[in-house]
CSV table of C-alpha atoms in Angstrom, one decimal:
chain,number,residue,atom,x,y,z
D,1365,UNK,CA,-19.0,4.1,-41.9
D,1366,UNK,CA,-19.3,2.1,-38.3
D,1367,UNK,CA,-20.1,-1.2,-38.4
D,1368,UNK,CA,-22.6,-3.0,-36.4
D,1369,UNK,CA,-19.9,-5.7,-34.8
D,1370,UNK,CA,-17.5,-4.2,-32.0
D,1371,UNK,CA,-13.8,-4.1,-33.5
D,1372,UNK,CA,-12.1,-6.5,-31.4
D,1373,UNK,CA,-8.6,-5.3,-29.9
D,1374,UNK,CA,-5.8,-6.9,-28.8
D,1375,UNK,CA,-2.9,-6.3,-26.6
D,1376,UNK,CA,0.3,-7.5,-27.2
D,1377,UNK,CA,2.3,-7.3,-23.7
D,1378,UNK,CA,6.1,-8.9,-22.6
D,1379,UNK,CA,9.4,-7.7,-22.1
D,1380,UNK,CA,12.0,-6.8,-24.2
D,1381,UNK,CA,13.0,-8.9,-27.1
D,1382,UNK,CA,9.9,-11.5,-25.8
D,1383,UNK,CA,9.3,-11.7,-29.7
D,1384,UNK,CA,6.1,-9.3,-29.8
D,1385,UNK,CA,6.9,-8.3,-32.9
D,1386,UNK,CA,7.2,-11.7,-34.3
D,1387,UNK,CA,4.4,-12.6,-32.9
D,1388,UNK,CA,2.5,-9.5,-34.4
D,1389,UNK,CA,3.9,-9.7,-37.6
D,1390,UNK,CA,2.8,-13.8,-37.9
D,1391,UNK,CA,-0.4,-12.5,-37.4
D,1392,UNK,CA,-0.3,-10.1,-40.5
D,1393,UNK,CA,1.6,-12.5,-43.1
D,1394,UNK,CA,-1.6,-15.1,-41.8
D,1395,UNK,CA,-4.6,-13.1,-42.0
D,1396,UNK,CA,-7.0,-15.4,-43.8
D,1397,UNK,CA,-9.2,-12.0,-44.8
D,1398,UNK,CA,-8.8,-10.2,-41.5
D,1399,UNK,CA,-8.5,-6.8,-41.5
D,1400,UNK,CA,-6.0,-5.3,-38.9
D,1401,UNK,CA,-5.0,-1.6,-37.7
D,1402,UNK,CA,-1.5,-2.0,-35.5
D,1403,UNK,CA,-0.8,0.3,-32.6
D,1404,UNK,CA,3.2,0.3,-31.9
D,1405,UNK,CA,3.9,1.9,-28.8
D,1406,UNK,CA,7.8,2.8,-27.6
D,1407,UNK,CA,9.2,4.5,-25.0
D,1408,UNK,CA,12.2,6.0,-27.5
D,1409,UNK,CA,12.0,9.0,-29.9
D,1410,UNK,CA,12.7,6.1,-32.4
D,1411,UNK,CA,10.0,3.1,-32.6
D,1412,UNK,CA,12.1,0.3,-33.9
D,1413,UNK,CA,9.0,-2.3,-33.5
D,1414,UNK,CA,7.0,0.0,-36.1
D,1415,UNK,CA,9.9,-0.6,-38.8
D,1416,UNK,CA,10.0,-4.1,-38.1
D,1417,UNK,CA,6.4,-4.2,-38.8
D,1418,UNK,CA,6.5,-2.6,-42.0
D,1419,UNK,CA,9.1,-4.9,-43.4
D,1420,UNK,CA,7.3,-7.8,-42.3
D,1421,UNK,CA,3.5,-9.1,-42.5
D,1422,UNK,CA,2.0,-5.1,-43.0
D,1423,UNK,CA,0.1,-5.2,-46.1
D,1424,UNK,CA,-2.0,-2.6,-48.0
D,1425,UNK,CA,-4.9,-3.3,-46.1
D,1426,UNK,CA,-3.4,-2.7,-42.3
D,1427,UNK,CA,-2.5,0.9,-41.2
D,1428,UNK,CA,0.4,1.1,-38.9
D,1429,UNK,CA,0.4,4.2,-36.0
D,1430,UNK,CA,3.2,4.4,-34.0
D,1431,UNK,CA,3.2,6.3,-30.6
D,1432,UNK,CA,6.5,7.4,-29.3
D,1433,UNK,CA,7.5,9.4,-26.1
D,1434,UNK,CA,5.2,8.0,-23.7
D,1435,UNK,CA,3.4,5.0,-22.2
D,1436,UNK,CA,0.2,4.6,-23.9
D,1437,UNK,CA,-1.7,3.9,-20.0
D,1438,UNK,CA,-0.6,7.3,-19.4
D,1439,UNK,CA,0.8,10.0,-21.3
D,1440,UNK,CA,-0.2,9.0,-24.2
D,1441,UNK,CA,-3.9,7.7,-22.9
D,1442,UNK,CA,-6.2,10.4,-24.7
D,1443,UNK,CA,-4.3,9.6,-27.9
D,1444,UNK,CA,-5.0,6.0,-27.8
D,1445,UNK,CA,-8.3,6.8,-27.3
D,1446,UNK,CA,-8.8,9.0,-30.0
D,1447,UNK,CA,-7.2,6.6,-32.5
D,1448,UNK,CA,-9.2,3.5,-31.7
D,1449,UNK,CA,-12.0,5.6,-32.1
D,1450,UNK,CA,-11.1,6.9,-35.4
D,1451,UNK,CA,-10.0,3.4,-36.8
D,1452,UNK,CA,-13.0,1.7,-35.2
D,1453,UNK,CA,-15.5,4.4,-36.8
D,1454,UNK,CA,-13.5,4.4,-40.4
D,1455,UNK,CA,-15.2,1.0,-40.9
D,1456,UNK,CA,-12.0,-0.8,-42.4
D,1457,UNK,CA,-10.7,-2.7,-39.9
D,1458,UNK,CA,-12.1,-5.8,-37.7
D,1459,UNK,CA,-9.2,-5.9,-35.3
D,1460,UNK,CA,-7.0,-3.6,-33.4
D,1461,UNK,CA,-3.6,-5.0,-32.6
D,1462,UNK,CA,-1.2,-3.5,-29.8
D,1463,UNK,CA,2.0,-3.9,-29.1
D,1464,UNK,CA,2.8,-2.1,-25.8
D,1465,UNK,CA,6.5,-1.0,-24.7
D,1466,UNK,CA,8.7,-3.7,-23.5
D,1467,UNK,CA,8.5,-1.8,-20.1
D,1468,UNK,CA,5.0,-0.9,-19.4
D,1469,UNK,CA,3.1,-2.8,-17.4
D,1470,UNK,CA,-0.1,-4.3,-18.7
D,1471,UNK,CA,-2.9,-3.7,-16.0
D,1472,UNK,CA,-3.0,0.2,-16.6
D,1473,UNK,CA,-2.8,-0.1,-20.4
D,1474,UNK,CA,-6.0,-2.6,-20.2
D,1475,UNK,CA,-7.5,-0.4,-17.8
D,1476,UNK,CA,-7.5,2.4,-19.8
D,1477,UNK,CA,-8.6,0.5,-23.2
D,1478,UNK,CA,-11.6,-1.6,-21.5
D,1479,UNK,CA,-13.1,1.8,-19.9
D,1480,UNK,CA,-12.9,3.4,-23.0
D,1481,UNK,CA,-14.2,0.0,-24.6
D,1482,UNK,CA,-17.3,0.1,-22.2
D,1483,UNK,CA,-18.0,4.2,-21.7
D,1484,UNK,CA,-21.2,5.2,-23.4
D,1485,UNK,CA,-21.3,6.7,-27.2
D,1486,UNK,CA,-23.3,8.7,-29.6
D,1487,UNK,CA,-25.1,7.1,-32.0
D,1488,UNK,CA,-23.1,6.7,-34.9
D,1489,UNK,CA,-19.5,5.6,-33.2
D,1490,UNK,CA,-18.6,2.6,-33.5
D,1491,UNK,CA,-18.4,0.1,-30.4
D,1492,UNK,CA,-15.1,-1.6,-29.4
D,1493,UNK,CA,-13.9,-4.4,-27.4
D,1494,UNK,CA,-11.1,-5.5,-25.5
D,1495,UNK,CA,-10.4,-9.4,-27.0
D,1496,UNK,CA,-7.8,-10.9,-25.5
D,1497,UNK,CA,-4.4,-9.5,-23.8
D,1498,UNK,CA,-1.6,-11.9,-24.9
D,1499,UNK,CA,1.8,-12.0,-22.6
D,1500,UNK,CA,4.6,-13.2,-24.2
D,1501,UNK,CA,7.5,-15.0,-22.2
D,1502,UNK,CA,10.9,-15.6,-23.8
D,1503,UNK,CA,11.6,-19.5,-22.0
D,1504,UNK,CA,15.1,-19.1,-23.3
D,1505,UNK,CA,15.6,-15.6,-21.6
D,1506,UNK,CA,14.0,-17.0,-18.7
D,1507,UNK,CA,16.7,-19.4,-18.3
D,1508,UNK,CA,19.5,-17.3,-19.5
D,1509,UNK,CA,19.1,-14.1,-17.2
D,1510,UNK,CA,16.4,-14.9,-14.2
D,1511,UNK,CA,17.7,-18.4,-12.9
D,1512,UNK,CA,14.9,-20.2,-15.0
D,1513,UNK,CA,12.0,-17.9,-13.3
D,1514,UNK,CA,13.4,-19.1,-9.4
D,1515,UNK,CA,14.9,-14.7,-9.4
D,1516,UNK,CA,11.0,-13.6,-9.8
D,1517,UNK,CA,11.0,-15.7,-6.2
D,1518,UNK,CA,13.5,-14.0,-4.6
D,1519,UNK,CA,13.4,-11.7,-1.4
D,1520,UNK,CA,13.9,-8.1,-2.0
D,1521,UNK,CA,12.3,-7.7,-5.5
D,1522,UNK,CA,11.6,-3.8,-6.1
D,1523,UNK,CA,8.3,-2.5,-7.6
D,1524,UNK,CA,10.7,-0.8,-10.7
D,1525,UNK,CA,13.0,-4.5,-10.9
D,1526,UNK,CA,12.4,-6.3,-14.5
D,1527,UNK,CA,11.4,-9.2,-12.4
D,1528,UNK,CA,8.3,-7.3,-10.7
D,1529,UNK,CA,7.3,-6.3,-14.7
D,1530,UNK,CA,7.6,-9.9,-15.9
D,1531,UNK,CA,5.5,-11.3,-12.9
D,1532,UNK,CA,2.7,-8.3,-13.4
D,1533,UNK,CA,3.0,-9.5,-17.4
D,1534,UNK,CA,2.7,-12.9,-16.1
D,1535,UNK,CA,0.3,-12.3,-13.8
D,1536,UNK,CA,-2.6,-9.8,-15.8
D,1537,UNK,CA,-3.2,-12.5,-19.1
D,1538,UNK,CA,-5.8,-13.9,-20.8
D,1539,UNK,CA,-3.1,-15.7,-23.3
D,1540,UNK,CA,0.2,-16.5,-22.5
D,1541,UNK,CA,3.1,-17.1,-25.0
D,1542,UNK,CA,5.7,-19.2,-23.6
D,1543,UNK,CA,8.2,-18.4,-26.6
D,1544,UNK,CA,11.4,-20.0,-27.8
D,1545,UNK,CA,10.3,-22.9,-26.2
D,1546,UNK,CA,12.9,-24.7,-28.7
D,1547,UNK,CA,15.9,-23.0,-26.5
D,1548,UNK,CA,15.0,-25.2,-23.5
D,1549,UNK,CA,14.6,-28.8,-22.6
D,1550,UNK,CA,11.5,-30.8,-21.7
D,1551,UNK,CA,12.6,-30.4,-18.5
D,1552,UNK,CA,13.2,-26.3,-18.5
D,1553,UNK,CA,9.8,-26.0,-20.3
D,1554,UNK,CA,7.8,-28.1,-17.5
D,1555,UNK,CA,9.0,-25.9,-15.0
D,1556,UNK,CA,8.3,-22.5,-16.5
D,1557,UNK,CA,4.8,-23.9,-16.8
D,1558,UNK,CA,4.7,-24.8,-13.2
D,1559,UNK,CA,6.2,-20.9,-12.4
D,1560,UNK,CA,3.4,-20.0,-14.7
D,1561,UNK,CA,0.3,-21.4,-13.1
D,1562,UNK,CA,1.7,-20.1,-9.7
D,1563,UNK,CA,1.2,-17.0,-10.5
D,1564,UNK,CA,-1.9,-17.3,-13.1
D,1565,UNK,CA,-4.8,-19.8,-12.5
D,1566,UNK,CA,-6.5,-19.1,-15.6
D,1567,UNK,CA,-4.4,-17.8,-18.8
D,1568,UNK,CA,-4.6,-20.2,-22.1
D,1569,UNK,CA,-0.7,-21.2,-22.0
D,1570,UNK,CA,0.9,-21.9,-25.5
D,1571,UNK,CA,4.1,-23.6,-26.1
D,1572,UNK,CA,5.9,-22.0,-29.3
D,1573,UNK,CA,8.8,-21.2,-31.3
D,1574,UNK,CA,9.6,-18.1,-33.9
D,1575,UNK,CA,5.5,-16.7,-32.4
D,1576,UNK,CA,3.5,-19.0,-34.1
D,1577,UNK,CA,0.3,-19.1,-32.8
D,1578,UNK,CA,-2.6,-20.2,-34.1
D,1579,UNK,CA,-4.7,-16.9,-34.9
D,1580,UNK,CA,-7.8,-18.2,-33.1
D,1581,UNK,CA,-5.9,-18.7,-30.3
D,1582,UNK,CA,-5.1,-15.0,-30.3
D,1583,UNK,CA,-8.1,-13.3,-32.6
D,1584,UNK,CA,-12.0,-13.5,-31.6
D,1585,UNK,CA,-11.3,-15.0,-28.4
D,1586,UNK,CA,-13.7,-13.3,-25.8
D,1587,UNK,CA,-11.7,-13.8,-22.8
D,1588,UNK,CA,-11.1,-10.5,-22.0
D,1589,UNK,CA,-13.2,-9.3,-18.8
D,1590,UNK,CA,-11.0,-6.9,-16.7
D,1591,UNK,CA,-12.5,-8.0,-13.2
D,1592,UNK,CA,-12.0,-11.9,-13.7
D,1593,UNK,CA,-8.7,-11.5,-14.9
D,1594,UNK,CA,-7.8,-9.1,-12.4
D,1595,UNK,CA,-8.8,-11.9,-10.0
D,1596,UNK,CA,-7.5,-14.5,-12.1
D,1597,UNK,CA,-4.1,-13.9,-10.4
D,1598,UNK,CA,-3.7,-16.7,-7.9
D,1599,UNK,CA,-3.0,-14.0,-4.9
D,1600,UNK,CA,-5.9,-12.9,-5.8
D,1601,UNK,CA,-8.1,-16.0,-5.7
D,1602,UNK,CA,-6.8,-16.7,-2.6
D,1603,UNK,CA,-7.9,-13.3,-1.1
D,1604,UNK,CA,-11.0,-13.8,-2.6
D,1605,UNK,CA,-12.0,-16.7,-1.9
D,1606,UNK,CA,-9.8,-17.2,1.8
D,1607,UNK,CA,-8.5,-20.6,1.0
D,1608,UNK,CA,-6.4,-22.5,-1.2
D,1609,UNK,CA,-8.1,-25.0,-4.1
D,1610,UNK,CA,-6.3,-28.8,-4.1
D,1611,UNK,CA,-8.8,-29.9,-6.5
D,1612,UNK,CA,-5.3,-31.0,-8.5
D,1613,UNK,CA,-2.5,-33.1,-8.3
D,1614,UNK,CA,-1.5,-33.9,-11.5
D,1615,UNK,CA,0.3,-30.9,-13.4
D,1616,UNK,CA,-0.1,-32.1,-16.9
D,1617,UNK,CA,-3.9,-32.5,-17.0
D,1618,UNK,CA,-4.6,-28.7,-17.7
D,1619,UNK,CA,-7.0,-28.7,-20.7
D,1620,UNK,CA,-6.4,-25.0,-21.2
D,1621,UNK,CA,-2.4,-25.5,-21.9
D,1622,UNK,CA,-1.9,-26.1,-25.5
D,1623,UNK,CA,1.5,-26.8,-27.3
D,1624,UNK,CA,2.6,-25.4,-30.8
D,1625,UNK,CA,5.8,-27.7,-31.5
D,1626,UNK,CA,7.7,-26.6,-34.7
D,1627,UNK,CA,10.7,-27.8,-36.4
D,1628,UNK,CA,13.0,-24.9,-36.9
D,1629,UNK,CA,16.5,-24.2,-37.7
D,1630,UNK,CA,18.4,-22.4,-35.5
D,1631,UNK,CA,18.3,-18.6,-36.9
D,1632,UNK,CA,15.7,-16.8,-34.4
D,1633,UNK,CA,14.2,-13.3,-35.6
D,1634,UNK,CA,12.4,-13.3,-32.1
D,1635,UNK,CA,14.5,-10.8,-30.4
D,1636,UNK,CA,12.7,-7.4,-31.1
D,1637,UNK,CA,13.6,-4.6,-29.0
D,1638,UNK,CA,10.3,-4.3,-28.2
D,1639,UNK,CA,-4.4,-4.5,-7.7
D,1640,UNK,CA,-7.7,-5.6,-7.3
D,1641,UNK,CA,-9.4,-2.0,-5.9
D,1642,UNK,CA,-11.1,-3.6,-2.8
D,1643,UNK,CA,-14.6,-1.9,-3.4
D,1644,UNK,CA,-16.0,-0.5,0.0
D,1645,UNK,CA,-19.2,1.9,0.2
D,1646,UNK,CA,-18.3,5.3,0.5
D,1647,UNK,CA,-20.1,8.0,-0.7
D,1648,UNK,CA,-17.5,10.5,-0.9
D,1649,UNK,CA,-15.2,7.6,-2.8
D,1650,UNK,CA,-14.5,8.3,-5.8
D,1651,UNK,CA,-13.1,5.4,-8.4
D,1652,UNK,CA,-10.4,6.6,-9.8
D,1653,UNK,CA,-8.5,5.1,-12.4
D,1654,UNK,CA,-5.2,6.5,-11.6
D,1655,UNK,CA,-5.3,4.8,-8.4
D,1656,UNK,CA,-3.1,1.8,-8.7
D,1657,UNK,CA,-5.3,1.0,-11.9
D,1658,UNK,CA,-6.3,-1.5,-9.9
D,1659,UNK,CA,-10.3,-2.3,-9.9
D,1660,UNK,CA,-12.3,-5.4,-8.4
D,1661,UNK,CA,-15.7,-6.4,-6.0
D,1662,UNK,CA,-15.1,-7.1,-2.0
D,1663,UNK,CA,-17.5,-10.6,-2.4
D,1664,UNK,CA,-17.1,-13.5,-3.1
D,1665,UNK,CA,-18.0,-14.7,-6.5
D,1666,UNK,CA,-18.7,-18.7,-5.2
D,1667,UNK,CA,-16.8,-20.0,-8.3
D,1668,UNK,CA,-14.1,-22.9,-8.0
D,1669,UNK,CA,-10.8,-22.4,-9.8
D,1670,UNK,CA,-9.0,-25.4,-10.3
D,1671,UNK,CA,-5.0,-25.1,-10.4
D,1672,UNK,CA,-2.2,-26.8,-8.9
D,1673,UNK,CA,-1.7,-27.2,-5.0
D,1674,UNK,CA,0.1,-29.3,-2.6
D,1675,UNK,CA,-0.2,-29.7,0.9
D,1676,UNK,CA,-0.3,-27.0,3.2
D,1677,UNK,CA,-1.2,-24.4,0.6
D,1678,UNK,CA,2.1,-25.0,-1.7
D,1679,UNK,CA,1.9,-24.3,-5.5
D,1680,UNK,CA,3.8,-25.3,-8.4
D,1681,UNK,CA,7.4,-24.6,-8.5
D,1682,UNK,CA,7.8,-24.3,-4.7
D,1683,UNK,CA,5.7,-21.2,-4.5
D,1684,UNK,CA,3.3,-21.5,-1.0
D,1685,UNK,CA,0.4,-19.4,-0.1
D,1686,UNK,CA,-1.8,-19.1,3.0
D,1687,UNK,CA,-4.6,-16.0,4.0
D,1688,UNK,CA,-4.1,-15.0,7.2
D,1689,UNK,CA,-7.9,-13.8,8.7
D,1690,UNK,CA,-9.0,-12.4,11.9
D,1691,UNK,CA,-11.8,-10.4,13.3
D,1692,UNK,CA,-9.9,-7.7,15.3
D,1693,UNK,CA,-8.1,-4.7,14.0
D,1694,UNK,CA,-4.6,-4.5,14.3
D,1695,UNK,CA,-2.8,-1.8,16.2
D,1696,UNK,CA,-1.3,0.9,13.8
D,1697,UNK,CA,2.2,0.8,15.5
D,1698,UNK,CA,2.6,-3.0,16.0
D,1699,UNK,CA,1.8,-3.9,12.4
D,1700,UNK,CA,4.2,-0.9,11.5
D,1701,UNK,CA,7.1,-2.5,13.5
D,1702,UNK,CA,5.9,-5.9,12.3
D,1703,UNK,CA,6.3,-4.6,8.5
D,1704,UNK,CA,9.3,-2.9,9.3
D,1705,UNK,CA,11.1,-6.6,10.2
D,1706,UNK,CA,9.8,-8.3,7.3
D,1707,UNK,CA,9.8,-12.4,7.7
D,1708,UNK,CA,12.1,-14.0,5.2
D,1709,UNK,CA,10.1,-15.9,2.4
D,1710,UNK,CA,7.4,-13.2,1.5
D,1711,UNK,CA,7.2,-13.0,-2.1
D,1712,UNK,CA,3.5,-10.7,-2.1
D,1713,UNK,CA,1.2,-10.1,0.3
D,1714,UNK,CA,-2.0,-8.2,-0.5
D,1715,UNK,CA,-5.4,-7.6,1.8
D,1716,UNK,CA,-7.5,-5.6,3.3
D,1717,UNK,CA,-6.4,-4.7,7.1
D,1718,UNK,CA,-8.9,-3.1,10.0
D,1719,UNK,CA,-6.5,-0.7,11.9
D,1720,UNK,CA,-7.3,0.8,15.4
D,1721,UNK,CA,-6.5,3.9,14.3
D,1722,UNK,CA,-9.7,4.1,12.5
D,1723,UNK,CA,-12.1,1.6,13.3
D,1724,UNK,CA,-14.7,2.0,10.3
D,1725,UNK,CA,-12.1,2.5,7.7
D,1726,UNK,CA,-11.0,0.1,5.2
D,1727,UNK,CA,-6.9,-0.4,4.6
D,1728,UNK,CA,-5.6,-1.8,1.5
D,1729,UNK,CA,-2.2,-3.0,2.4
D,1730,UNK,CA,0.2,-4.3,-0.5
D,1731,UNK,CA,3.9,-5.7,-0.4
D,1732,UNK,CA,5.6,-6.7,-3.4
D,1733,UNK,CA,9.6,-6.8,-2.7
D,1734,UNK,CA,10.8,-4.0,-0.6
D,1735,UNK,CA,7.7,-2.1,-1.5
D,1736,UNK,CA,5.4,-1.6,1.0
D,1737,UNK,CA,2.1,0.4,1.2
D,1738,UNK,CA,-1.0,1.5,3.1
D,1739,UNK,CA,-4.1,2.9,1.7
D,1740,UNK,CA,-8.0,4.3,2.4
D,1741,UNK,CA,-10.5,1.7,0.6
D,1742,UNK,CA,-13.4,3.6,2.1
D,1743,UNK,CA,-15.8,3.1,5.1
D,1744,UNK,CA,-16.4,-0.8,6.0
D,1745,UNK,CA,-20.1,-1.4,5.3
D,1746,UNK,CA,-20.6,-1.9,8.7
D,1747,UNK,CA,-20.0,1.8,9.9
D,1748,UNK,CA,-22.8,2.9,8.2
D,1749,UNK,CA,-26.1,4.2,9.1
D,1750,UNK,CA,-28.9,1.5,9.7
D,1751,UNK,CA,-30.9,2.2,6.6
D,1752,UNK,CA,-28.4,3.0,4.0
D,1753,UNK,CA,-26.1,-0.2,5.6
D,1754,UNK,CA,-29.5,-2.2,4.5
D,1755,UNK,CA,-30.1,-0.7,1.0
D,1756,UNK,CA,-26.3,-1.5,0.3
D,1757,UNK,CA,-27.0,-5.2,1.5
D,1758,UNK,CA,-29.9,-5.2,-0.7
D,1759,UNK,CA,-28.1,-4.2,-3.8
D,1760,UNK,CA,-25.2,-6.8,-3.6
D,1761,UNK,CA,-26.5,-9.8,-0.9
D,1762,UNK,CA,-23.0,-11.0,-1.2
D,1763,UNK,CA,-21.3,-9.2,1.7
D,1764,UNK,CA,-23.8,-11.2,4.1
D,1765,UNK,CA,-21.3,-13.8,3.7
D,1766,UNK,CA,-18.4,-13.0,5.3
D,1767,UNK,CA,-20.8,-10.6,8.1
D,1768,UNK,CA,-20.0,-11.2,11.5
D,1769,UNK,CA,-23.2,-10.6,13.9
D,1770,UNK,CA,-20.6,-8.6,16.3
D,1771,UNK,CA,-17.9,-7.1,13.4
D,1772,UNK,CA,-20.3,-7.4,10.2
D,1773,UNK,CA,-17.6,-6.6,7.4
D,1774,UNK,CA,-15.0,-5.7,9.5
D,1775,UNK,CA,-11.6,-7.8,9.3
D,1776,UNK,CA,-8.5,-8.6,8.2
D,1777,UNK,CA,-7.6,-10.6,5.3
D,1778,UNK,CA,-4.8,-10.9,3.8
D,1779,UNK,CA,-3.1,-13.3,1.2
D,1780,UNK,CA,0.9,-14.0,1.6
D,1781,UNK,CA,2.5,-16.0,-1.2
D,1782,UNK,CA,6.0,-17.0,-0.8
D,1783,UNK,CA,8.9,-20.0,-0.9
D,1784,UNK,CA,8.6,-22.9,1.0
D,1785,UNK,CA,10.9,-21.4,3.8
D,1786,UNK,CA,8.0,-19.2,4.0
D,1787,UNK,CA,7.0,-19.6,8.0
D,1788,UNK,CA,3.0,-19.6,8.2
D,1789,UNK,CA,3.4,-20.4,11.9
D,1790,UNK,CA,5.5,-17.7,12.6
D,1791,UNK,CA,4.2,-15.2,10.6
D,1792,UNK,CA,0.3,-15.8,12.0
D,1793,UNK,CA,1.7,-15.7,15.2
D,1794,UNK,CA,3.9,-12.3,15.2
D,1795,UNK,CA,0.6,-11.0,13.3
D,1796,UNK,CA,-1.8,-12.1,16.2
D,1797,UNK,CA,0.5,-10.1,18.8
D,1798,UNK,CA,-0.1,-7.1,16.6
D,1799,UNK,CA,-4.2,-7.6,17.1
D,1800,UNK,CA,-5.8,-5.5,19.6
D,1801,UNK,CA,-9.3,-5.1,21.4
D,1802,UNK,CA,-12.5,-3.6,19.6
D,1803,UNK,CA,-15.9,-2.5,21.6
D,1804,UNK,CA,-18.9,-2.0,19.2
């Protein structure tokens, strides 16, 4: 029988051997009454996490499923679907846990779960909702195999390296684990939590050993809204917003960062084998959500986010950031040989470009390591005919502020985060010779 309260979900995301397990299973041996359903996803014919579970906090009460041969974002999409459904409308269960593969990436898995959360019903299904999507980060692993987080830093990071995974993990959060935090020193531990807030502006951060977490830290939260954390990436707020906040100095003075110190001996079961869709008008665009699973609002929201900035744009742990703007379009083959010579520094670089090859179309152009990639958005507002360019206008006043009297919406903005040998200068500069003349 459907209850009247939406059964709250959450996902469980993080790398291999993060401790997701742990973490799941000191939510079931803690329950104080709560009634959970577990998905287990792996990528394996065999799910090892599902037979961790069952010898650990899975009682009577919980129903395990687990989903093998597939990524649940994609393959395995429609069954998700159909068994949060089912376990939502079966009226047991106030909470959903997932534990997603080690290697999927966490953005089209919430995708996927809050569109289903938020598509329309019959009366007589039960609603659910997407909670809270917990990353978890294993500090000691950090240290151990990616140069204490400096390797997710680097130059040359491919889209398929582990170190692009753990910065999407990092980066797509509402709750981040920073696990095994016994492993490292003070010291270690202060600098993962600067690596941390230079990617994500927003995320709770908790300081733990073994998973434990206190549960309404990770049940029952309501942070969960798929466009604010999208844009709760720093790159993000950045292109968003075109400038960099320096509201903060003082790194310790986060009120959202909690720690969770335990005294513990040294036997650790935590080692479990576990793009923002710039939104232009176009009437023959279609959203689609196997489009980058990416999904976000060209305007500007007029909120300030308050994180940690130096001068010049720099972020913790020696990670800079500028947004390069401009109000002509580039020429196609400049910016192509401009791309092709890549500066040195460039971590990620994200915006929308205006090209010469099309004057009212939208580019989304994206770099992350070696990766780089132009795409359609759709028409800039701007093309449009008078009167549909003013009902658009009407609908979402926003865009006025960013329209140019000569341009309107048309522009190029783009965020670039990087290392300090990042060269702003240089970088504006090669970018301006790329420019080129426009005539309304």
């Amino acid at each position: 029988m459907p209850q009247d309260k939406p059964v709250k979900i959450i996902l469980i995301t993080g790398y291999l051997g993060a401790g997701k397990t742990t973490l799941l299973n000191q939510i079931l041996s803690n329950r104080e009454g709560i009634r959970a359903a577990v998905i287990v996803n792996d990528i394996g014919e065999v799910n090892v996490d599902a037979s961790l579970i069952r010898q650990g906090g899975l009682s009577q009460t919980d129903e395990l499923i687990p989903m093998t041969n597939g990524c649940i974002c994609c393959t395995l999409s429609g069954d998700l679907e159909n068994q949060l459904q089912n376990l939502a409308d079966s009226g047991l269960y106030d909470y959903i846990i997932i534990e997603a593969s080690g290697i999927c990436e966490p953005i089209p898995i919430a995708y996927v779960i809050s569109a289903f959360c938020k598509a329309d019903r019959p009366e007589g299904y039960a609603s659910l909702d997407l909670d809270n999507v917990v990353a978890v980060v294993d500090a000691a692993r950090m240290y151990d195999e990616f140069n204490g987080g400096k390797d997710l830093l680097v130059d040359g990071i491919d889209e398929d390296d582990v170190e692009a995974l753990l910065i999407n993990q990092i980066e797509f959060c509402t709750t981040l684990v920073l696990n095994k935090s016994d492993l490292v020193t003070e010291e270690q531990l202060k600098d993962l939590r600067m690596l941390v807030r230079g990617l994500q502006k927003e995320a709770v951060i908790i300081e733990t050993s073994h998973g434990e977490v206190p549960l309404d830290e990770l049940l029952d939260t309501n942070r969960f809204d798929f466009d604010k954390v999208v844009h709760s990436a720093v790159w993000m707020d950045a292109l968003e917003t075109g400038e960099v906040d320096d509201d903060h100095d003082d790194d310790d003075d986060h009120d959202d960062e909690h720690h969770h110190d335990h005294d513990h001996d040294d036997d650790h079961d935590d080692h479990d084998d576990d793009d923002d869709h710039e939104h232009h008008h176009d009437p023959d665009h279609h959203d689609d959500h196997d489009d980058d699973h990416e999904h976000g609002h060209h305007h500007h929201h007029g909120q300030h986010h308050h994180h940690h900035h130096h001068e010049d744009g720099e972020l913790e742990h020696g990670i800079t950031t500028f947004v390069y703007e401009r109000r002509k379009p580039f020429s196609f083959a400049q910016l192509r040989t401009f791309v092709e010579a890549w500066p040195q520094g460039v971590v990620r670089a994200k915006g929308t470009v205006w090209m010469d090859e099309d004057f009212d179309m939208c580019y989304l152009f994206e770099q992350a390591g070696r990766q780089k990639t132009l795409r359609e958005m759709g028409n800039f507002i701007a093309s449009f005919p008078e009167e549909e360019r003013r009902k658009i206008i009407e609908e979402e006043p926003s865009y006025l502020k960013d329209w140019d009297d000569e341009t309107g919406d048309r522009m190029n903005r783009l965020v670039f985060i990087g290392r300090k040998q990042m060269n702003r200068e240089a970088i504006e500069t090669a970018l301006d010779a790329c420019l080129t003349d426009w005539i309304a």
